[in-house]
XYZ file of C-alpha atoms in Angstrom:
661
model
C 24.502 18.453 -10.251
C 22.471 15.598 -10.614
C 22.595 14.514 -7.810
C 21.793 17.556 -5.504
C 19.160 17.314 -7.641
C 17.695 14.409 -6.395
C 18.462 15.477 -3.123
C 16.875 18.597 -3.433
C 13.948 16.574 -4.449
C 14.073 14.545 -1.602
C 13.847 17.582 0.592
C 11.002 19.118 -0.820
C 9.488 15.044 -0.312
C 7.627 15.214 2.851
C 6.666 12.436 5.628
C 2.712 13.269 6.700
C 0.952 10.816 9.298
C -1.175 8.636 8.329
C -4.768 8.844 8.065
C -5.198 6.255 10.767
C -2.598 8.339 12.875
C -4.075 11.498 12.891
C -7.654 10.215 13.500
C -6.451 8.288 16.461
C -4.358 11.368 17.166
C -8.241 13.833 17.457
C -9.803 10.370 18.492
C -7.774 10.402 21.735
C -8.624 14.483 22.405
C -11.861 14.502 22.314
C -12.756 10.804 24.117
C -10.821 11.887 27.110
C -12.626 15.249 27.648
C -15.688 13.320 27.046
C -15.029 10.903 30.081
C -12.645 13.099 32.529
C -16.227 15.325 31.792
C -17.991 12.280 32.680
C -15.578 11.207 35.442
C -16.130 14.763 37.238
C -20.004 14.550 37.046
C -19.425 10.951 39.161
C -16.982 13.034 41.380
C -19.360 15.228 41.988
C -22.958 13.315 42.609
C -21.068 10.723 44.594
C -19.884 13.908 46.778
C -23.312 15.442 46.999
C -24.758 11.331 48.280
C -22.426 12.204 51.180
C -19.173 9.166 50.212
C -15.940 10.256 51.317
C -13.896 12.853 49.576
C -11.312 9.769 49.342
C -13.220 7.315 48.383
C -14.968 9.001 46.186
C -12.031 10.569 44.448
C -10.419 6.707 43.698
C -13.810 5.813 41.729
C -13.512 8.579 39.636
C -9.795 7.730 38.446
C -10.983 3.812 38.442
C -13.785 4.491 35.651
C -11.527 6.746 33.819
C -9.102 3.673 33.510
C -12.064 2.063 33.437
C -13.176 4.401 30.318
C -10.206 4.993 28.505
C -9.220 2.174 26.525
C -4.746 3.348 27.455
C -4.401 -0.273 25.283
C -5.064 0.791 21.802
C -1.844 1.892 20.819
C -0.068 -1.156 21.400
C -3.231 -2.968 19.958
C -3.308 -1.086 17.267
C 0.770 -1.913 17.294
C 0.345 -4.811 17.661
C -2.192 -5.941 14.421
C -0.258 -4.368 12.030
C 3.069 -6.282 13.111
C 1.095 -9.530 12.766
C -0.625 -7.720 9.539
C 3.301 -7.449 8.557
C 4.083 -10.967 8.495
C 1.561 -11.946 6.627
C 2.339 -9.762 4.327
C 5.980 -9.957 4.099
C 4.752 -14.437 2.742
C 3.465 -12.770 0.750
C 5.775 -10.652 -0.739
C 5.235 -7.824 -0.459
C 7.606 -6.368 3.036
C 6.485 -3.185 4.727
C 9.159 -0.695 6.263
C 7.009 1.258 8.505
C 4.660 0.066 10.508
C 1.653 2.653 10.222
C 2.154 1.831 6.612
C 0.014 -1.404 6.618
C -2.829 0.935 7.331
C -2.603 3.485 4.570
C -2.369 0.977 2.218
C -6.025 -0.332 3.380
C -6.741 3.534 2.227
C -4.806 4.019 -1.481
C -7.575 4.997 -3.747
C -4.995 5.864 -6.309
C -1.801 3.608 -7.533
C 1.647 5.561 -9.890
C 3.091 2.145 -11.017
C 6.729 1.763 -13.403
C 5.869 -0.398 -16.385
C 8.732 -2.659 -17.053
C 9.039 -5.565 -14.505
C 5.809 -4.398 -12.448
C 3.034 -4.639 -15.119
C 5.095 -6.680 -17.558
C 7.600 -9.844 -16.981
C 10.398 -7.498 -17.313
C 12.201 -10.704 -19.500
C 13.324 -8.262 -22.507
C 13.570 -10.833 -26.152
C 14.878 -9.033 -29.502
C 11.861 -9.393 -31.965
C 13.287 -7.322 -34.790
C 15.474 -4.538 -35.930
C 16.402 -2.182 -38.340
C 19.937 -2.305 -40.226
C 19.437 1.006 -42.083
C 16.064 0.957 -43.648
C 15.522 -2.869 -44.382
C 13.100 -3.907 -41.418
C 14.434 -7.975 -40.307
C 13.394 -10.717 -38.781
C 15.617 -10.748 -35.485
C 16.726 -14.894 -36.112
C 17.414 -13.767 -40.115
C 20.104 -11.775 -39.550
C 23.526 -12.732 -41.696
C 25.726 -13.239 -40.270
C 28.231 -13.075 -43.326
C 27.144 -10.156 -43.919
C 29.281 -7.549 -43.308
C 26.958 -4.730 -42.277
C 24.504 -7.229 -39.403
C 27.944 -8.547 -38.444
C 28.683 -4.939 -37.593
C 25.169 -4.121 -36.364
C 25.218 -6.835 -33.379
C 29.648 -5.843 -32.339
C 28.268 -2.807 -31.502
C 25.060 -2.826 -29.782
C 27.008 -6.313 -27.666
C 29.864 -2.835 -27.364
C 27.487 -0.229 -26.209
C 25.800 -2.519 -23.155
C 26.714 -2.594 -19.220
C 24.918 -6.050 -18.768
C 28.341 -8.235 -17.885
C 31.085 -7.619 -15.692
C 34.704 -8.567 -16.167
C 33.693 -11.645 -14.939
C 31.242 -12.537 -17.440
C 28.366 -12.262 -14.842
C 25.240 -10.526 -15.441
C 24.676 -7.346 -13.959
C 22.903 -5.780 -16.337
C 19.235 -4.891 -16.803
C 16.725 -7.257 -19.366
C 16.682 -4.668 -22.089
C 20.995 -4.931 -22.270
C 20.373 -8.831 -21.994
C 18.018 -8.742 -24.485
C 20.421 -7.531 -26.764
C 23.113 -9.758 -24.917
C 21.248 -13.002 -26.084
C 20.730 -11.927 -29.043
C 23.840 -11.714 -30.058
C 24.988 -15.045 -28.152
C 22.439 -16.179 -30.734
C 25.381 -15.282 -33.174
C 28.284 -16.712 -31.982
C 29.377 -13.105 -30.291
C 30.923 -13.809 -27.446
C 30.759 -10.242 -25.186
C 33.963 -11.108 -23.346
C 35.293 -11.588 -26.308
C 34.673 -8.648 -27.964
C 35.994 -6.586 -25.576
C 39.653 -7.902 -25.337
C 39.121 -7.314 -28.988
C 37.521 -3.951 -29.759
C 38.415 -1.902 -25.331
C 35.849 0.374 -24.291
C 38.597 3.483 -23.418
C 35.659 5.686 -21.735
C 31.659 6.086 -21.258
C 28.807 8.226 -21.101
C 26.272 5.945 -18.816
C 22.680 6.205 -19.167
C 20.224 8.806 -18.037
C 16.532 9.697 -17.682
C 16.806 13.259 -19.300
C 19.776 13.040 -22.218
C 17.679 9.104 -22.557
C 21.396 8.358 -24.784
C 24.073 5.862 -23.781
C 27.810 6.296 -25.771
C 30.601 3.830 -25.538
C 33.969 4.942 -27.002
C 36.088 1.387 -28.343
C 39.733 1.758 -30.342
C 38.423 0.110 -33.247
C 41.150 -0.787 -36.307
C 39.499 2.309 -38.516
C 40.942 4.555 -35.061
C 37.518 5.452 -32.384
C 33.949 4.642 -32.930
C 31.813 6.331 -30.657
C 28.507 3.642 -30.105
C 25.354 6.084 -29.108
C 21.952 3.932 -28.484
C 19.307 5.563 -26.727
C 15.456 7.019 -26.955
C 14.693 6.693 -31.264
C 13.733 10.520 -31.055
C 16.572 11.770 -29.349
C 19.066 9.541 -31.821
C 17.544 11.256 -34.883
C 17.705 14.553 -33.661
C 21.942 14.580 -33.455
C 21.510 12.195 -36.524
C 22.844 14.183 -39.918
C 24.161 10.748 -41.343
C 23.090 6.849 -42.352
C 24.837 3.761 -42.657
C 22.927 1.306 -45.253
C 24.224 -1.072 -47.581
C 27.927 -0.230 -45.923
C 27.941 2.925 -47.679
C 27.745 6.523 -45.206
C 26.219 9.268 -46.685
C 23.467 12.149 -45.748
C 20.198 11.396 -43.654
C 16.840 12.833 -45.307
C 13.907 14.753 -44.740
C 12.288 11.001 -46.200
C 14.961 8.121 -44.447
C 13.292 10.006 -40.771
C 9.399 10.556 -41.747
C 10.299 5.913 -42.919
C 12.292 5.409 -40.034
C 9.729 7.308 -37.328
C 6.766 6.128 -39.167
C 8.665 2.624 -38.739
C 9.035 3.615 -35.315
C 5.434 4.556 -34.790
C 4.154 0.858 -36.131
C 6.155 -1.634 -34.009
C 5.472 0.666 -30.884
C 2.234 0.372 -31.555
C 2.317 -3.761 -31.337
C 4.048 -2.727 -28.219
C 7.849 -3.263 -28.513
C 10.240 -1.610 -27.096
C 11.738 0.459 -29.273
C 16.007 1.346 -29.223
C 18.310 3.823 -31.921
C 21.405 2.893 -31.806
C 24.513 5.505 -33.811
C 27.747 5.308 -34.564
C 30.770 7.964 -35.609
C 34.656 7.366 -36.268
C 36.622 9.842 -34.548
C 40.300 11.785 -33.737
C 40.849 11.565 -29.926
C 41.180 9.245 -26.960
C 39.958 11.875 -24.503
C 36.963 11.005 -22.237
C 34.256 11.285 -24.158
C 32.066 14.641 -23.442
C 27.905 15.127 -24.128
C 29.442 17.529 -26.701
C 30.412 14.926 -28.683
C 26.697 12.885 -29.095
C 25.960 14.992 -32.012
C 26.693 15.281 -36.294
C 25.968 10.718 -35.495
C 25.545 8.081 -38.731
C 22.797 6.014 -38.065
C 22.714 2.813 -37.942
C 19.610 0.854 -36.522
C 16.573 0.441 -34.365
C 16.391 -2.269 -31.559
C 12.380 -3.604 -30.751
C 12.070 -5.935 -27.887
C 9.229 -6.905 -26.242
C 8.494 -7.225 -23.091
C 4.819 -8.816 -22.490
C 2.290 -7.768 -20.039
C 2.903 -10.229 -16.431
C -0.539 -12.929 -16.636
C -1.891 -11.210 -13.486
C -1.738 -7.591 -14.398
C -4.709 -7.837 -16.312
C -6.833 -8.814 -13.250
C -5.414 -6.881 -10.579
C -5.372 -3.734 -12.604
C -9.451 -5.259 -13.224
C -9.482 -5.892 -9.437
C -7.986 -2.529 -8.858
C -11.047 -0.677 -11.080
C -13.702 -3.365 -9.102
C -12.024 -1.200 -5.594
C -12.752 2.258 -7.150
C -8.924 2.103 -7.016
C -7.364 4.530 -10.414
C -4.588 2.240 -12.215
C -1.730 4.819 -13.445
C 1.390 3.690 -15.738
C 4.149 5.111 -15.648
C 6.945 5.295 -17.756
C 10.267 6.409 -19.816
C 8.686 4.244 -22.968
C 7.561 5.864 -25.764
C 4.624 7.152 -25.258
C 3.027 4.493 -28.373
C 4.186 1.470 -26.910
C 3.299 2.699 -23.611
C -0.435 2.826 -25.584
C -0.362 -0.132 -26.540
C 0.638 -2.092 -23.459
C -1.475 -0.248 -21.148
C -4.847 -1.109 -23.946
C -3.355 -4.777 -22.960
C -4.240 -5.090 -19.044
C -7.667 -2.518 -19.062
C -5.755 0.546 -17.787
C -5.959 2.425 -20.995
C -8.905 2.866 -22.808
C -8.854 6.354 -24.288
C -5.471 7.370 -26.392
C -6.453 11.025 -24.531
C -5.092 9.279 -21.412
C -2.116 9.234 -22.364
C 1.300 12.056 -21.929
C 4.574 12.820 -22.687
C 7.046 14.347 -20.274
C 7.648 17.134 -22.314
C 4.014 17.717 -22.961
C 3.016 18.085 -19.412
C 6.420 20.608 -18.827
C 3.686 22.872 -20.944
C 0.797 22.557 -18.187
C 1.266 24.292 -15.225
C 0.676 22.909 -11.611
C -2.989 24.081 -11.546
C -4.553 23.056 -15.158
C -2.745 19.974 -14.404
C -4.419 19.214 -10.945
C -7.363 19.738 -13.342
C -6.036 17.349 -15.750
C -4.242 14.811 -13.515
C -7.669 13.009 -12.756
C -8.510 12.128 -16.980
C -4.756 10.622 -17.392
C -3.329 7.537 -17.148
C -0.224 6.992 -18.743
C 2.769 8.924 -18.670
C 5.330 8.401 -21.060
C 9.018 9.359 -20.666
C 9.116 10.926 -17.805
C 11.575 12.778 -15.714
C 11.975 11.675 -11.899
C 10.396 15.278 -11.457
C 7.473 14.751 -12.902
C 7.151 11.506 -10.718
C 6.953 13.983 -7.873
C 4.837 15.965 -9.350
C 1.801 13.579 -10.833
C 1.715 12.427 -7.130
C 1.660 16.361 -5.014
C -1.280 16.780 -8.160
C -3.483 13.716 -7.155
C -2.390 14.503 -2.919
C -3.493 18.240 -3.943
C -6.843 16.828 -4.727
C -7.407 14.637 -1.031
C -6.305 11.116 -2.748
C -4.041 8.412 -0.766
C -1.392 7.821 -3.252
C 0.749 4.607 -3.629
C 4.244 5.209 -6.633
C 6.366 2.655 -7.393
C 9.599 3.171 -8.346
C 13.564 1.188 -8.251
C 16.114 4.095 -9.000
C 19.009 6.605 -7.179
C 16.251 8.929 -8.974
C 12.177 7.219 -7.950
C 13.673 7.863 -4.363
C 11.607 11.547 -4.522
C 8.636 10.766 -5.545
C 8.659 7.359 -3.510
C 9.481 9.734 0.083
C 6.325 12.251 -0.918
C 4.294 9.232 -1.879
C 1.311 8.078 0.793
C 3.091 4.198 -0.018
C 6.404 4.920 -0.811
C 6.967 1.155 -3.066
C 10.464 0.136 -4.020
C 11.315 -3.259 -6.194
C 12.568 -5.782 -4.171
C 14.782 -7.609 -7.060
C 16.451 -4.209 -9.755
C 15.331 -1.811 -6.875
C 18.738 0.231 -5.588
C 19.112 1.023 -1.812
C 18.894 4.496 -2.434
C 14.818 3.605 -3.163
C 14.046 1.209 -0.948
C 15.469 3.398 2.015
C 12.992 6.062 0.675
C 10.157 3.613 0.208
C 7.366 2.021 3.163
C 7.125 -1.156 0.908
C 8.608 -3.726 -1.249
C 8.018 -6.030 -3.445
C 10.470 -9.105 -2.994
C 8.496 -10.593 -6.746
C 8.064 -7.185 -8.248
C 5.520 -7.953 -9.353
C 2.078 -5.391 -9.847
C -0.426 -8.130 -8.328
C 1.711 -7.751 -5.312
C 0.388 -4.675 -4.621
C -3.395 -5.205 -5.413
C -3.195 -8.470 -1.921
C -0.988 -5.626 0.476
C -4.146 -3.678 0.053
C -7.177 -5.925 -0.104
C -4.906 -7.035 3.089
C -4.366 -2.787 3.552
C -8.287 -2.986 4.287
C -9.184 -5.303 6.172
C -6.790 -5.010 8.314
C -8.223 -0.720 9.552
C -11.874 -2.583 9.373
C -10.073 -4.724 11.858
C -8.357 -2.438 14.153
C -11.533 -0.157 14.118
C -13.740 -3.464 14.860
C -11.579 -3.510 18.087
C -12.569 0.384 18.826
C -15.546 -0.168 18.382
C -15.608 -3.439 20.548
C -13.016 -0.862 23.612
C -15.416 1.555 23.167
C -18.902 -0.126 23.529
C -17.705 -2.472 26.502
C -16.431 1.075 28.549
C -19.880 2.839 27.000
C -21.699 -0.435 29.638
C -19.787 0.949 33.181
C -20.473 4.171 32.638
C -23.621 4.083 31.316
C -23.742 1.531 34.980
C -22.782 3.917 36.960
C -24.091 7.129 35.076
C -27.964 5.294 35.947
C -27.310 4.098 39.561
C -25.839 7.776 40.701
C -28.598 9.408 39.364
C -31.139 7.040 41.505
C -28.851 6.751 44.763
C -28.844 3.396 44.502
C -25.139 1.848 45.705
C -22.777 1.321 43.014
C -22.303 -2.100 41.292
C -18.866 -1.402 41.227
C -15.739 -1.202 43.428
C -12.717 0.835 42.034
C -10.938 -2.808 42.107
C -13.686 -4.602 39.623
C -12.934 -1.380 36.937
C -9.782 -1.941 37.237
C -9.855 -6.146 36.710
C -12.257 -5.973 34.061
C -10.324 -2.874 32.402
C -7.064 -5.349 32.821
C -8.687 -8.614 31.496
C -11.381 -7.651 28.409
C -9.690 -4.427 27.120
C -6.241 -6.295 26.350
C -7.197 -10.178 24.199
C -10.160 -10.157 22.921
C -9.218 -7.171 21.551
C -6.299 -8.094 19.739
C -8.086 -11.220 19.048
C -10.439 -8.991 17.144
C -7.705 -7.420 15.083
C -6.574 -10.576 14.152
C -10.101 -11.720 12.288
C -9.782 -13.090 9.042
C -9.416 -10.739 5.360
C -12.753 -9.752 3.997
C -13.576 -11.498 1.348
C -15.221 -8.989 -0.296
C -12.397 -5.714 0.976
C -12.041 -5.328 -2.481
C -16.007 -4.904 -4.240
C -15.975 -1.323 -2.280
C -14.246 1.614 -3.627
C -11.802 3.031 -0.731
C -12.243 4.580 2.337
C -12.374 8.778 3.528
C -9.100 9.088 4.345
C -10.418 12.317 5.842
C -13.241 10.091 7.869
C -13.710 10.385 11.891
C -13.640 7.188 14.068
C -16.067 8.218 14.996
C -19.468 8.590 12.907
C -22.350 8.677 13.521
C -23.579 5.194 12.868
C -20.379 4.196 14.516
C -21.708 6.786 17.616
C -24.339 5.475 17.456
C -24.167 1.547 17.540
C -21.366 1.454 20.703
C -24.161 4.002 22.022
C -27.200 0.772 21.939
C -25.283 -1.641 21.805
C -23.044 -0.503 25.331
C -26.650 0.273 26.358
C -27.670 -3.860 25.997
C -25.057 -4.279 28.394
C -25.867 -1.861 30.779
C -29.375 -3.454 30.848
C -28.407 -6.924 30.648
C -25.896 -5.679 33.698
C -28.206 -4.028 35.371
C -30.481 -6.641 35.826
C -27.827 -8.811 37.118
C -28.102 -6.319 39.541
C -31.263 -5.417 40.857
C -31.479 -9.619 41.226
C -28.307 -9.799 42.931
C -30.342 -6.955 45.395
C -33.869 -8.424 45.870
C -31.909 -11.808 46.579
C -29.205 -10.631 49.238
C -28.246 -6.925 49.866
C -25.213 -5.285 48.053
C -22.471 -7.776 48.088
C -24.621 -10.394 45.835
C -25.423 -7.444 42.987
C -22.038 -5.288 42.654
C -21.027 -8.883 42.800
C -23.445 -9.793 39.577
C -22.598 -6.488 38.171
C -19.255 -6.953 38.112
C -19.259 -10.887 37.065
C -21.887 -10.021 34.356
C -20.347 -6.630 32.541
C -16.546 -8.921 33.150
C -18.011 -12.147 31.106
C -20.525 -10.009 28.848
C -17.784 -8.054 27.634
C -15.834 -11.036 26.564
C -18.807 -12.596 24.976
C -19.367 -8.580 23.343
C -16.360 -9.401 21.099
C -17.810 -11.929 18.627
C -20.485 -9.390 17.919
C -18.000 -7.085 17.268
C -16.270 -9.511 14.636
C -18.510 -7.890 11.964
C -20.795 -6.347 10.402
C -22.800 -8.935 9.347
C -24.463 -11.288 12.051
C -22.280 -14.293 13.072
C -24.573 -16.876 10.604
C -23.153 -15.242 8.213
C -18.652 -15.333 8.563
C -18.899 -17.797 10.947
C -19.097 -18.658 14.800
C -15.707 -20.608 15.417
C -13.651 -19.143 12.218
C -11.705 -16.518 14.222
C -10.068 -19.212 17.137
C -8.947 -16.561 18.640
C -11.860 -14.598 19.476
C -12.390 -18.024 21.454
C -9.160 -18.468 23.308
C -8.982 -15.059 24.706
C -13.105 -15.724 26.132
C -12.264 -18.879 27.768
C -9.092 -18.070 28.921
C -11.304 -14.766 30.119
C -14.084 -16.764 31.603
C -11.012 -18.611 33.696
C -9.675 -15.965 35.520
C -13.111 -14.863 36.021
C -14.474 -18.135 38.450
C -10.961 -17.968 39.421
C -11.823 -14.790 41.020
C -15.048 -15.609 41.846
C -14.215 -18.824 43.751
C -10.967 -18.948 44.748
C -11.371 -17.601 48.356
C -7.928 -15.174 49.184
C -9.487 -13.105 45.444
C -12.622 -13.195 46.648
C -11.638 -11.040 49.861
C -9.837 -8.866 47.687
C -12.745 -7.831 45.184
C -15.156 -8.134 47.327
C -16.873 -10.879 46.214
C -19.526 -12.155 47.786
C -20.282 -15.596 48.549
C -23.663 -16.281 47.692
C -22.007 -15.803 43.703
C -21.948 -20.250 43.590
C -25.399 -20.334 43.164
C -25.792 -17.338 40.542
C -23.714 -18.301 38.537
C -25.769 -19.802 36.477
C -27.747 -16.047 35.311
C -24.685 -14.658 35.108
C -23.745 -16.859 32.579
C -27.527 -16.284 31.233
C -27.401 -11.856 31.446
C -24.688 -12.201 29.327
C -25.426 -13.513 27.118
C -28.806 -11.692 26.730
C -26.776 -8.942 24.280
C -25.314 -11.661 22.683
C -28.763 -12.776 21.632
C -30.027 -8.956 21.287
C -27.199 -8.108 18.790
C -27.536 -10.483 16.586
C -31.210 -10.710 16.243
C -31.120 -6.852 15.263
C -28.121 -7.527 12.516
C -30.140 -10.027 10.824
C -33.688 -8.157 10.974
C -31.986 -5.273 9.460
C -29.990 -6.369 7.008
C -26.764 -5.401 8.811
C -27.442 -1.851 8.206
C -30.147 -0.059 10.027
C -28.838 2.817 10.208
C -28.284 5.083 8.279
C -26.258 8.483 9.919
C -24.868 11.238 8.314
C -22.644 13.280 11.389
C -19.612 12.576 12.331
C -18.052 13.643 15.602
């Protein structure tokens, strides 16, 4: 059955992990291995130096807890959730949280034409009655042939229910609106000429037929794709007379159809015949038809579609139009909005069937428009792009679109005209059915991914500082700069609020000026690793400088307290370094209020630990620390000054290291 075919396609479509999920899984395993190795090394060194086994083990565990960003998954979830709220306000409802991140990596958008790229406001512009082409506003209601034409397009129509409410798609409504202009009421006409049976439209047959009890007998009315109508036609109605249709007639009709389609009009054919039986219609009745005429409708492109398509191309995203319309119509609209430049970039579903999968995979990058497609074609298009390593977004609204929506990396259903099946199979719902909204969502997705990466960088570079400080003092046989409780406090305070604040950074205005990221690229690229080590080392040096100062002034207690205070405060301040690859004077020092809030709260909690006697006991804080807070603040600010300085000096891209981990 047709439902069975769709169910089979849905089963063949696969749910996949997003690139970020895959990356974080790999990243987490590698990071855990490195941290466990380092902590084991620290544990062994401390044992060799004569520290008690229990104390050494506790410190190693605390260091591991502090070094591994266990809050990362929570931070990612919070950032993505906040991103979905923002997108919902911009007419994009995210059904699956991690789809927010996938949007940022989309490199191909396969979009429906009608309603997404166009306004979905169909208006009949011209009609062909018999072989006479007429303006839709210049029919003669007193002409029997014209009146009959208007009645038939009204009867073979599912746009209005029994209560007179509009329930159909814009194509159907356009036909009703045309009839209404000439005083024909669909509701009254149905009473006079009742419908007995029907064969609903489907994308495979490309036809719709209804059977009516008419004064002359039982009349079958069929409308649909002009080429399909003509293939089932044996006669033509002209000037209220019926005669055999000739090859020249068909040639003339196709020529007119071609001309109308090249103007970007959507063309439907209309046919009829008298049958003897009132039994339920079967598909075999849709043969030996009498050609009645054509209806040419205009669905102009959305005003914003052209700009959105241009933005896609600027961002390295391939826009692809998929439609059930005639190839010529699809080409005309695609040219208007900038999707297509050469007619060779367009193909019809029947031609697609003649190409095997391997050849199609080589051809798919050269195609921008697909006309007269079936649901199976859509899922095939998505798979071909995915096999080439592209991240694909696919739009759809019908039950037939569900398999392709599920197969796509980002399935996008229509909120206004979409079916519940399509919505359930999708990752995102457009409440305005607008292609431009997809482009906005991709821009937001790119910014959110960048923010998440900055959060990860903040966590790792800060943790790196603590690890380097511990390794340094262990190798030189110096007293450990932190206690276990210090490490846990630093982890609790600096691995949460500043990282979340980075995830709330304002969208990058240049996000759509860059090509899509390589979804196979590891988070730990060469540059990322180098910058993590470099900035972590700068913070570690500053921390150790404070540590040495404390040792020299008052001994181990003050040294450890100053190291703990400096590392905590410098990591809070380091959040400002991690906001962007650009220096702060380019992005604005005060543009992220959440970062300031995180620093103020974090600094207040640190001062509470340093100055409140009960907490001083718990954290083993030196009583001399109030006299050295100025040095702590100075040492904590030093990494910010150095990092901002070299970002400015080297135009934000000082290194170009190609390896990845």
